């Protein structure tokens, strides 16, 4: 049975309704539809599966011929087996092309790719830039290699990358160099990476709701990876989008940690990469984490670049439950070890004897306020009217209101911890 997808008698596409009980391939938006081209004279055309929700290939590039039963790992193996002159990549569809697919991409921009590029898919794929859904920022080589080296120095042999594709590919390269000494698994919402990795190396995953798009088979890959890691040192590195809510992320990471706890009776060592100003929210959800001073920078971010100073530097930091003293930050990049705090800190993060800590969060040297009895940012001044430190041009009249609870006005808590808010949620 066929349903016409074109108006009139001209050329177009027809949607072919599947037979009862027949399963179709899945794309990021769910089960795909089977399409057939309408040819002049009633000639039959080769049918294909495509996304059911997106009609623009730029929005969803899934494409599979009906008669081509190619598993994702077979695609990469077959592609690598092609001659150098046949290994083409479609820039428009972001797809490795097999010979039978080249003709259908003739109107697209394609390029030849080599073995070195196939080992670095994050350099080949175009970063996603939809700030409302999937905006992709990728570690610089400096940050990615530092993370890998720091974790290797701690003896970790299993690496779970959650939204950190560049770290995954560097881990794979190191594993090849050291004959499989480092095993890694990537969980990422970008389904394009599936064409570059085996099923036991990549899972299509949404870290905001702990959803595996591949269902039980995909979530089973994570469980198998952790089970195989029992008796070894495994670490999770998570690099979520900065616009995401902290609580859902923390919930997903906790669920992964719970899987590990059942196997090892311990918390999973983890590194959560996020801006420093989220520290209170992160520690509220995961109090076992500590923020380190290391400044993470990104290749394709307009601001988060290495070498900038003051407020222009990257605000992205590492939150980890690995003992801070064991994460050695590079001395040649301006970090030093504070013997009192027993951790590595940025060179301008001076130890305060009154606070008994290295207080700076943003990379600038903070100053101690005797009235507030704490260290504050260098641009802040103590306001006698407000009884606290703030920017010189802050609105004095609303200072206390800004500090208190939005719902009841109490200065003792914020809205999130308000008893009235909790009662309201209970009565819904």
Short mmCIF file of C-alpha atoms in Angstrom, two decimals:
data_model
loop_
_atom_site.label_atom_id
_atom_site.label_comp_id
_atom_site.label_asym_id
_atom_site.label_seq_id
_atom_site.Cartn_x
_atom_site.Cartn_y
_atom_site.Cartn_z
CA UNK A 1 0.00 0.00 0.00
CA UNK A 2 1.39 3.39 -0.95
CA UNK A 3 0.53 6.91 0.06
CA UNK A 4 1.39 9.71 -2.34
CA UNK A 5 3.69 12.36 -1.00
CA UNK A 6 3.42 14.56 -4.12
CA UNK A 7 0.62 16.74 -5.40
CA UNK A 8 -0.64 16.14 -8.92
CA UNK A 9 0.94 13.88 -11.50
CA UNK A 10 4.44 15.36 -11.52
CA UNK A 11 7.63 13.81 -10.14
CA UNK A 12 7.94 13.53 -6.39
CA UNK A 13 8.15 11.05 -3.55
CA UNK A 14 5.73 8.48 -2.24
CA UNK A 15 5.61 7.19 1.31
CA UNK A 16 5.47 3.39 1.34
CA UNK A 17 3.59 2.10 4.35
CA UNK A 18 5.52 -0.79 5.93
CA UNK A 19 4.17 -4.31 6.12
CA UNK A 20 2.55 -5.33 9.39
CA UNK A 21 5.22 -6.11 12.01
CA UNK A 22 8.13 -4.92 9.89
CA UNK A 23 10.74 -2.91 11.77
CA UNK A 24 12.36 0.08 10.08
CA UNK A 25 15.75 1.69 10.81
CA UNK A 26 15.77 4.43 13.43
CA UNK A 27 17.23 7.92 13.24
CA UNK A 28 17.56 10.44 16.11
CA UNK A 29 13.86 11.27 15.68
CA UNK A 30 12.56 7.69 15.94
CA UNK A 31 11.53 5.07 13.34
CA UNK A 32 12.17 6.21 9.77
CA UNK A 33 9.79 6.13 6.79
CA UNK A 34 10.23 4.23 3.55
CA UNK A 35 10.15 6.46 0.45
CA UNK A 36 10.04 5.79 -3.29
CA UNK A 37 10.66 8.23 -6.13
CA UNK A 38 7.77 8.73 -8.56
CA UNK A 39 9.20 8.10 -12.03
CA UNK A 40 7.69 9.07 -15.35
CA UNK A 41 5.93 6.20 -17.06
CA UNK A 42 5.46 4.25 -13.84
CA UNK A 43 9.00 2.93 -13.78
CA UNK A 44 10.03 1.42 -10.47
CA UNK A 45 12.62 3.27 -8.42
CA UNK A 46 14.99 2.20 -5.70
CA UNK A 47 13.37 2.80 -2.30
CA UNK A 48 15.08 4.29 0.72
CA UNK A 49 14.58 5.05 4.40
CA UNK A 50 14.72 8.65 5.65
CA UNK A 51 13.64 10.69 8.66
CA UNK A 52 9.90 10.87 9.33
CA UNK A 53 10.06 14.33 10.92
CA UNK A 54 12.61 16.33 8.90
CA UNK A 55 12.26 16.96 5.20
CA UNK A 56 15.51 18.92 4.98
CA UNK A 57 18.62 16.75 4.97
CA UNK A 58 20.43 19.53 6.81
CA UNK A 59 18.16 18.90 9.81
CA UNK A 60 18.53 15.09 9.77
CA UNK A 61 20.97 13.42 7.42
CA UNK A 62 19.84 9.82 7.93
CA UNK A 63 19.65 7.91 4.64
CA UNK A 64 19.64 4.15 3.94
CA UNK A 65 18.64 2.22 0.82
CA UNK A 66 15.93 -0.34 1.53
CA UNK A 67 17.93 -3.22 0.07
CA UNK A 68 21.19 -2.21 1.71
CA UNK A 69 21.26 -3.97 5.07
CA UNK A 70 24.41 -2.33 6.37
CA UNK A 71 25.05 -2.27 10.09
CA UNK A 72 26.81 0.86 11.27
CA UNK A 73 30.06 -0.95 12.12
CA UNK A 74 30.02 -2.65 8.70
CA UNK A 75 29.78 0.78 7.01
CA UNK A 76 33.06 1.90 8.52
CA UNK A 77 34.77 -1.43 7.80
CA UNK A 78 33.56 -1.35 4.18
CA UNK A 79 34.59 2.28 3.81
CA UNK A 80 38.09 1.59 5.10
CA UNK A 81 38.37 -1.26 2.60
CA UNK A 82 37.82 1.06 -0.37
CA UNK A 83 40.64 2.35 -2.52
CA UNK A 84 42.04 5.79 -1.72
CA UNK A 85 40.27 7.31 -4.74
CA UNK A 86 36.89 5.91 -3.57
CA UNK A 87 36.85 7.12 0.04
CA UNK A 88 34.57 10.12 -0.23
CA UNK A 89 32.84 12.12 2.48
CA UNK A 90 29.69 14.17 1.79
CA UNK A 91 30.11 17.62 3.32
CA UNK A 92 26.41 18.43 2.94
CA UNK A 93 25.13 15.24 4.61
CA UNK A 94 28.17 14.70 6.87
CA UNK A 95 28.25 11.07 5.73
CA UNK A 96 30.92 8.56 4.71
CA UNK A 97 29.82 7.41 1.26
CA UNK A 98 29.85 3.83 0.04
CA UNK A 99 30.15 3.34 -3.76
CA UNK A 100 26.43 2.64 -4.21
CA UNK A 101 25.58 5.97 -2.55
CA UNK A 102 27.88 8.27 -4.53
CA UNK A 103 25.44 8.84 -7.41
CA UNK A 104 22.66 10.04 -5.08
CA UNK A 105 25.06 12.63 -3.64
CA UNK A 106 26.31 13.86 -7.03
CA UNK A 107 24.82 17.32 -6.53
CA UNK A 108 26.44 17.66 -3.09
CA UNK A 109 29.90 18.81 -2.07
CA UNK A 110 32.13 15.82 -1.41
CA UNK A 111 35.81 15.31 -0.67
CA UNK A 112 38.31 12.50 -0.47
CA UNK A 113 39.38 11.49 3.04
CA UNK A 114 42.34 9.50 4.28
CA UNK A 115 43.16 7.25 7.21
CA UNK A 116 44.41 10.13 9.38
CA UNK A 117 41.12 12.00 8.98
CA UNK A 118 39.07 8.90 9.77
CA UNK A 119 40.92 8.59 13.08
CA UNK A 120 39.97 12.19 13.96
CA UNK A 121 36.22 12.48 13.18
CA UNK A 122 35.83 15.64 15.31
CA UNK A 123 38.13 17.42 12.82
CA UNK A 124 36.17 16.07 9.85
CA UNK A 125 32.61 16.65 11.03
CA UNK A 126 31.15 20.15 11.03
CA UNK A 127 30.39 21.22 14.65
CA UNK A 128 26.68 21.57 15.37
CA UNK A 129 25.80 25.21 16.00
CA UNK A 130 22.12 25.31 16.96
CA UNK A 131 22.32 27.14 20.29
CA UNK A 132 18.75 26.14 21.18
CA UNK A 133 19.35 22.41 20.85
CA UNK A 134 22.83 21.14 19.99
CA UNK A 135 25.68 23.65 20.06
CA UNK A 136 28.98 21.80 19.90
CA UNK A 137 32.24 23.12 21.33
CA UNK A 138 35.32 20.93 21.10
CA UNK A 139 38.38 20.82 23.35
CA UNK A 140 41.59 22.27 22.00
CA UNK A 141 44.43 19.78 21.63
CA UNK A 142 46.05 21.38 24.68
CA UNK A 143 43.09 20.75 26.98
CA UNK A 144 42.26 17.30 25.58
CA UNK A 145 45.83 16.05 25.89
CA UNK A 146 46.18 17.50 29.38
CA UNK A 147 43.06 15.63 30.51
CA UNK A 148 44.22 12.39 28.95
CA UNK A 149 47.72 12.71 30.41
CA UNK A 150 46.44 13.64 33.88
CA UNK A 151 44.08 10.65 33.97
CA UNK A 152 46.71 8.27 32.61
CA UNK A 153 49.12 9.46 35.30
CA UNK A 154 46.52 8.38 37.88
CA UNK A 155 46.50 4.89 36.37
CA UNK A 156 43.04 4.95 34.77
CA UNK A 157 42.74 2.32 32.05
CA UNK A 158 39.01 2.72 31.26
CA UNK A 159 37.59 6.04 30.06
CA UNK A 160 33.87 6.83 29.79
CA UNK A 161 33.43 9.99 27.70
CA UNK A 162 30.04 11.68 28.10
CA UNK A 163 29.75 14.39 25.46
CA UNK A 164 33.53 14.58 24.95
CA UNK A 165 34.15 13.26 21.41
CA UNK A 166 37.61 14.78 21.01
CA UNK A 167 38.80 13.08 24.19
CA UNK A 168 37.38 9.78 22.89
CA UNK A 169 39.32 9.94 19.65
CA UNK A 170 42.59 10.84 21.38
CA UNK A 171 42.03 7.94 23.78
CA UNK A 172 41.55 5.60 20.81
CA UNK A 173 44.74 6.87 19.19
CA UNK A 174 46.65 6.29 22.42
CA UNK A 175 45.13 2.82 22.74
CA UNK A 176 46.38 1.96 19.25
CA UNK A 177 49.85 3.29 20.09
CA UNK A 178 49.99 1.31 23.35
CA UNK A 179 48.34 -1.87 22.05
CA UNK A 180 44.96 -1.50 23.72
CA UNK A 181 46.20 -0.22 27.08
CA UNK A 182 43.32 2.29 27.25
CA UNK A 183 39.69 1.34 26.58
CA UNK A 184 37.07 4.04 26.00
CA UNK A 185 33.35 4.48 25.33
CA UNK A 186 31.65 7.63 24.00
CA UNK A 187 28.09 8.58 25.01
CA UNK A 188 26.96 11.50 22.84
CA UNK A 189 23.81 13.01 21.36
CA UNK A 190 25.52 13.55 18.00
CA UNK A 191 24.53 10.43 16.05
CA UNK A 192 27.03 11.19 13.27
CA UNK A 193 29.80 9.62 15.34
CA UNK A 194 28.14 6.20 14.99
CA UNK A 195 29.60 5.85 11.48
CA UNK A 196 33.16 6.10 12.86
CA UNK A 197 32.96 3.71 15.83
CA UNK A 198 31.96 0.15 16.62
CA UNK A 199 28.77 -0.35 18.70
CA UNK A 200 30.92 -1.06 21.77
CA UNK A 201 32.69 2.31 21.33
CA UNK A 202 29.72 4.67 20.85
CA UNK A 203 26.16 5.04 22.18
CA UNK A 204 23.69 7.64 20.96
CA UNK A 205 22.77 9.21 24.29
CA UNK A 206 20.97 12.22 25.80
CA UNK A 207 22.70 13.15 29.05
CA UNK A 208 19.84 15.44 30.16
CA UNK A 209 17.42 12.56 30.69
CA UNK A 210 19.73 9.50 30.65
CA UNK A 211 18.06 8.31 27.46
CA UNK A 212 19.68 5.79 25.12
CA UNK A 213 18.23 6.20 21.64
CA UNK A 214 19.16 2.63 20.77
CA UNK A 215 17.03 1.28 23.62
CA UNK A 216 18.01 -1.67 25.75
CA UNK A 217 20.75 -2.80 23.36
CA UNK A 218 22.45 0.58 23.63
CA UNK A 219 22.15 0.94 27.40
CA UNK A 220 23.48 -2.62 27.62
CA UNK A 221 26.69 -1.40 25.98
CA UNK A 222 27.28 0.92 28.94
CA UNK A 223 26.54 -1.82 31.46
CA UNK A 224 28.89 -4.20 29.62
CA UNK A 225 31.63 -1.56 29.51
CA UNK A 226 31.36 -1.00 33.28
CA UNK A 227 31.16 -4.73 33.99
CA UNK A 228 34.32 -5.33 31.96
CA UNK A 229 35.95 -2.50 33.91
CA UNK A 230 35.39 -4.20 37.27
CA UNK A 231 38.80 -4.72 38.82
CA UNK A 232 40.27 -1.93 36.66
CA UNK A 233 40.43 1.83 37.17
CA UNK A 234 37.59 3.54 35.32
CA UNK A 235 36.89 7.30 35.15
CA UNK A 236 33.98 9.27 33.68
CA UNK A 237 34.61 12.61 31.94
CA UNK A 238 31.49 14.67 31.18
CA UNK A 239 31.45 17.83 29.05
CA UNK A 240 27.78 18.95 28.89
CA UNK A 241 26.40 21.98 27.02
CA UNK A 242 26.80 25.00 29.29
CA UNK A 243 23.18 26.07 28.82
CA UNK A 244 21.91 22.85 30.35
CA UNK A 245 20.25 22.58 33.74
CA UNK A 246 22.52 21.23 36.46
CA UNK A 247 20.02 18.98 38.28
CA UNK A 248 19.06 16.79 35.29
CA UNK A 249 22.73 16.41 34.41
CA UNK A 250 23.64 15.49 37.97
CA UNK A 251 20.81 12.97 38.01
CA UNK A 252 22.10 11.26 34.86
CA UNK A 253 25.67 11.17 36.15
CA UNK A 254 24.43 9.76 39.46
CA UNK A 255 22.60 6.98 37.64
CA UNK A 256 25.80 6.03 35.85
CA UNK A 257 27.66 6.16 39.15
CA UNK A 258 25.01 3.92 40.71
CA UNK A 259 25.64 1.31 38.01
CA UNK A 260 29.32 1.41 38.91
CA UNK A 261 28.62 1.32 42.66
CA UNK A 262 26.72 -1.96 42.25
CA UNK A 263 29.82 -3.45 40.64
CA UNK A 264 32.52 -1.96 42.83
CA UNK A 265 30.77 -0.63 45.98
CA UNK A 266 32.33 2.80 45.31
CA UNK A 267 31.57 6.10 43.62
CA UNK A 268 32.81 6.31 40.06
CA UNK A 269 35.75 8.73 39.72
CA UNK A 270 34.49 11.55 37.55
CA UNK A 271 35.42 14.88 35.99
CA UNK A 272 32.56 17.26 35.21
CA UNK A 273 33.61 20.16 32.96
CA UNK A 274 31.51 23.30 33.47
CA UNK A 275 31.87 27.08 34.10
CA UNK A 276 33.05 28.03 37.59
CA UNK A 277 29.98 30.15 38.35
CA UNK A 278 27.88 26.97 38.48
CA UNK A 279 29.92 25.71 41.44
CA UNK A 280 27.19 26.21 44.11
CA UNK A 281 24.59 24.35 42.04
CA UNK A 282 26.94 21.50 41.16
CA UNK A 283 28.08 21.01 44.75
CA UNK A 284 24.47 21.13 45.93
CA UNK A 285 23.73 18.13 43.70
CA UNK A 286 27.07 16.32 44.00
CA UNK A 287 28.83 17.43 47.20
CA UNK A 288 31.68 14.95 46.68
CA UNK A 289 33.09 17.11 43.84
CA UNK A 290 35.78 19.79 44.18
CA UNK A 291 36.47 22.55 41.67
CA UNK A 292 40.01 22.77 40.29
CA UNK A 293 41.66 25.87 38.85
CA UNK A 294 42.51 24.38 35.44
CA UNK A 295 41.13 26.54 32.62
CA UNK A 296 39.59 24.44 29.85
CA UNK A 297 39.52 26.03 26.40
CA UNK A 298 37.74 25.19 23.15
CA UNK A 299 38.75 25.34 19.48
CA UNK A 300 35.54 26.77 18.07
CA UNK A 301 34.36 28.99 20.94
CA UNK A 302 34.79 32.74 20.32
CA UNK A 303 35.81 33.54 23.92
CA UNK A 304 37.07 30.44 25.74
CA UNK A 305 40.64 30.57 24.51
CA UNK A 306 43.97 29.79 26.17
CA UNK A 307 46.33 32.67 26.92
CA UNK A 308 43.69 35.28 27.76
CA UNK A 309 43.99 36.89 31.19
CA UNK A 310 41.69 38.48 33.76
CA UNK A 311 38.01 38.25 32.92
CA UNK A 312 38.78 37.39 29.28
CA UNK A 313 40.10 33.94 30.13
CA UNK A 314 38.02 30.79 29.88
CA UNK A 315 35.65 30.38 32.87
CA UNK A 316 35.40 26.59 32.30
CA UNK A 317 36.82 24.44 35.11
CA UNK A 318 37.11 20.83 36.24
CA UNK A 319 34.84 19.49 38.99
CA UNK A 320 36.09 16.17 40.29
CA UNK A 321 35.95 13.69 43.16
CA UNK A 322 39.54 12.66 42.45
CA UNK A 323 41.73 14.05 45.30
CA UNK A 324 42.72 17.56 44.20
CA UNK A 325 46.35 17.09 45.19
CA UNK A 326 46.61 14.16 42.76
CA UNK A 327 45.61 16.19 39.69
CA UNK A 328 48.88 17.87 38.71
CA UNK A 329 48.30 21.10 36.77
CA UNK A 330 51.05 22.18 34.34
CA UNK A 331 53.63 24.51 35.86
CA UNK A 332 54.61 25.91 32.45
CA UNK A 333 51.05 27.22 32.00
CA UNK A 334 51.10 29.20 35.23
CA UNK A 335 49.90 26.76 37.90
CA UNK A 336 51.58 26.14 41.24
CA UNK A 337 51.06 23.83 44.20
CA UNK A 338 49.67 25.33 47.43
CA UNK A 339 51.03 23.23 50.29
CA UNK A 340 48.41 24.59 52.71
CA UNK A 341 45.39 23.85 50.50
CA UNK A 342 47.12 20.74 49.14
CA UNK A 343 46.08 21.38 45.57
CA UNK A 344 47.34 23.01 42.41
CA UNK A 345 46.09 26.55 41.80
CA UNK A 346 46.45 29.35 39.26
CA UNK A 347 49.46 31.61 39.88
CA UNK A 348 47.27 34.64 40.74
CA UNK A 349 45.20 32.63 43.21
CA UNK A 350 47.07 33.75 46.33
CA UNK A 351 46.54 31.91 49.60
CA UNK A 352 44.68 34.01 52.19
CA UNK A 353 45.85 33.37 55.75
CA UNK A 354 42.61 34.80 57.16
CA UNK A 355 40.31 32.60 55.06
CA UNK A 356 42.89 29.79 55.09
CA UNK A 357 42.33 28.96 51.43
CA UNK A 358 43.17 30.05 47.89
CA UNK A 359 39.87 31.87 47.23
CA UNK A 360 39.94 33.02 43.61
CA UNK A 361 37.41 31.42 41.27
CA UNK A 362 37.85 33.47 38.10
CA UNK A 363 41.64 33.58 37.67
CA UNK A 364 42.14 37.05 39.14
CA UNK A 365 43.77 37.81 42.47
CA UNK A 366 41.03 38.33 45.05
CA UNK A 367 41.26 40.56 48.12
CA UNK A 368 40.16 40.00 51.70
CA UNK A 369 37.36 42.13 53.15
CA UNK A 370 37.62 42.36 56.95
CA UNK A 371 34.01 43.51 57.28
CA UNK A 372 32.63 40.56 55.29
CA UNK A 373 35.32 38.26 56.72
CA UNK A 374 35.92 36.67 53.34
CA UNK A 375 37.78 37.25 50.09
CA UNK A 376 35.96 38.94 47.21
CA UNK A 377 36.59 39.85 43.58
CA UNK A 378 39.07 42.73 43.06
CA UNK A 379 36.43 44.95 41.42
CA UNK A 380 34.08 44.75 44.42
CA UNK A 381 33.88 47.33 47.19
CA UNK A 382 32.33 47.06 50.65
CA UNK A 383 28.99 48.86 50.83
CA UNK A 384 28.10 50.15 54.30
CA UNK A 385 24.42 50.49 53.36
CA UNK A 386 24.13 46.88 52.23
CA UNK A 387 26.62 45.51 54.71
CA UNK A 388 28.34 43.47 52.02
CA UNK A 389 30.77 43.73 49.11
CA UNK A 390 29.43 44.41 45.62
CA UNK A 391 30.24 46.28 42.44
CA UNK A 392 30.58 50.05 43.02
CA UNK A 393 27.52 50.82 40.87
CA UNK A 394 25.26 48.12 42.36
CA UNK A 395 21.63 49.08 43.19
CA UNK A 396 21.73 49.54 46.98
CA UNK A 397 18.00 49.67 47.51
CA UNK A 398 17.37 46.18 46.15
CA UNK A 399 20.49 44.53 47.53
CA UNK A 400 18.77 42.70 50.36
CA UNK A 401 15.87 41.67 48.16
CA UNK A 402 18.29 40.17 45.66
CA UNK A 403 19.94 38.16 48.42
CA UNK A 404 16.74 36.80 49.92
CA UNK A 405 14.04 34.36 48.86
CA UNK A 406 11.98 35.44 45.87
CA UNK A 407 8.83 33.75 47.24
CA UNK A 408 8.68 34.68 50.92
CA UNK A 409 11.37 37.38 51.28
CA UNK A 410 13.39 35.54 53.93
CA UNK A 411 17.12 36.29 53.98
CA UNK A 412 17.85 32.83 55.37
CA UNK A 413 17.33 30.85 52.16
CA UNK A 414 16.81 31.05 48.41
CA UNK A 415 13.68 30.19 46.43
CA UNK A 416 14.88 26.64 45.68
CA UNK A 417 15.03 25.86 49.42
CA UNK A 418 11.90 27.75 50.43
CA UNK A 419 9.44 25.74 52.60
CA UNK A 420 6.57 27.49 50.84
CA UNK A 421 7.88 26.27 47.49
CA UNK A 422 8.19 22.70 48.80
CA UNK A 423 4.64 22.80 50.16
CA UNK A 424 3.36 24.13 46.86
CA UNK A 425 5.00 21.27 44.92
CA UNK A 426 3.57 18.71 47.38
CA UNK A 427 0.02 20.00 46.95
CA UNK A 428 0.09 19.84 43.16
#
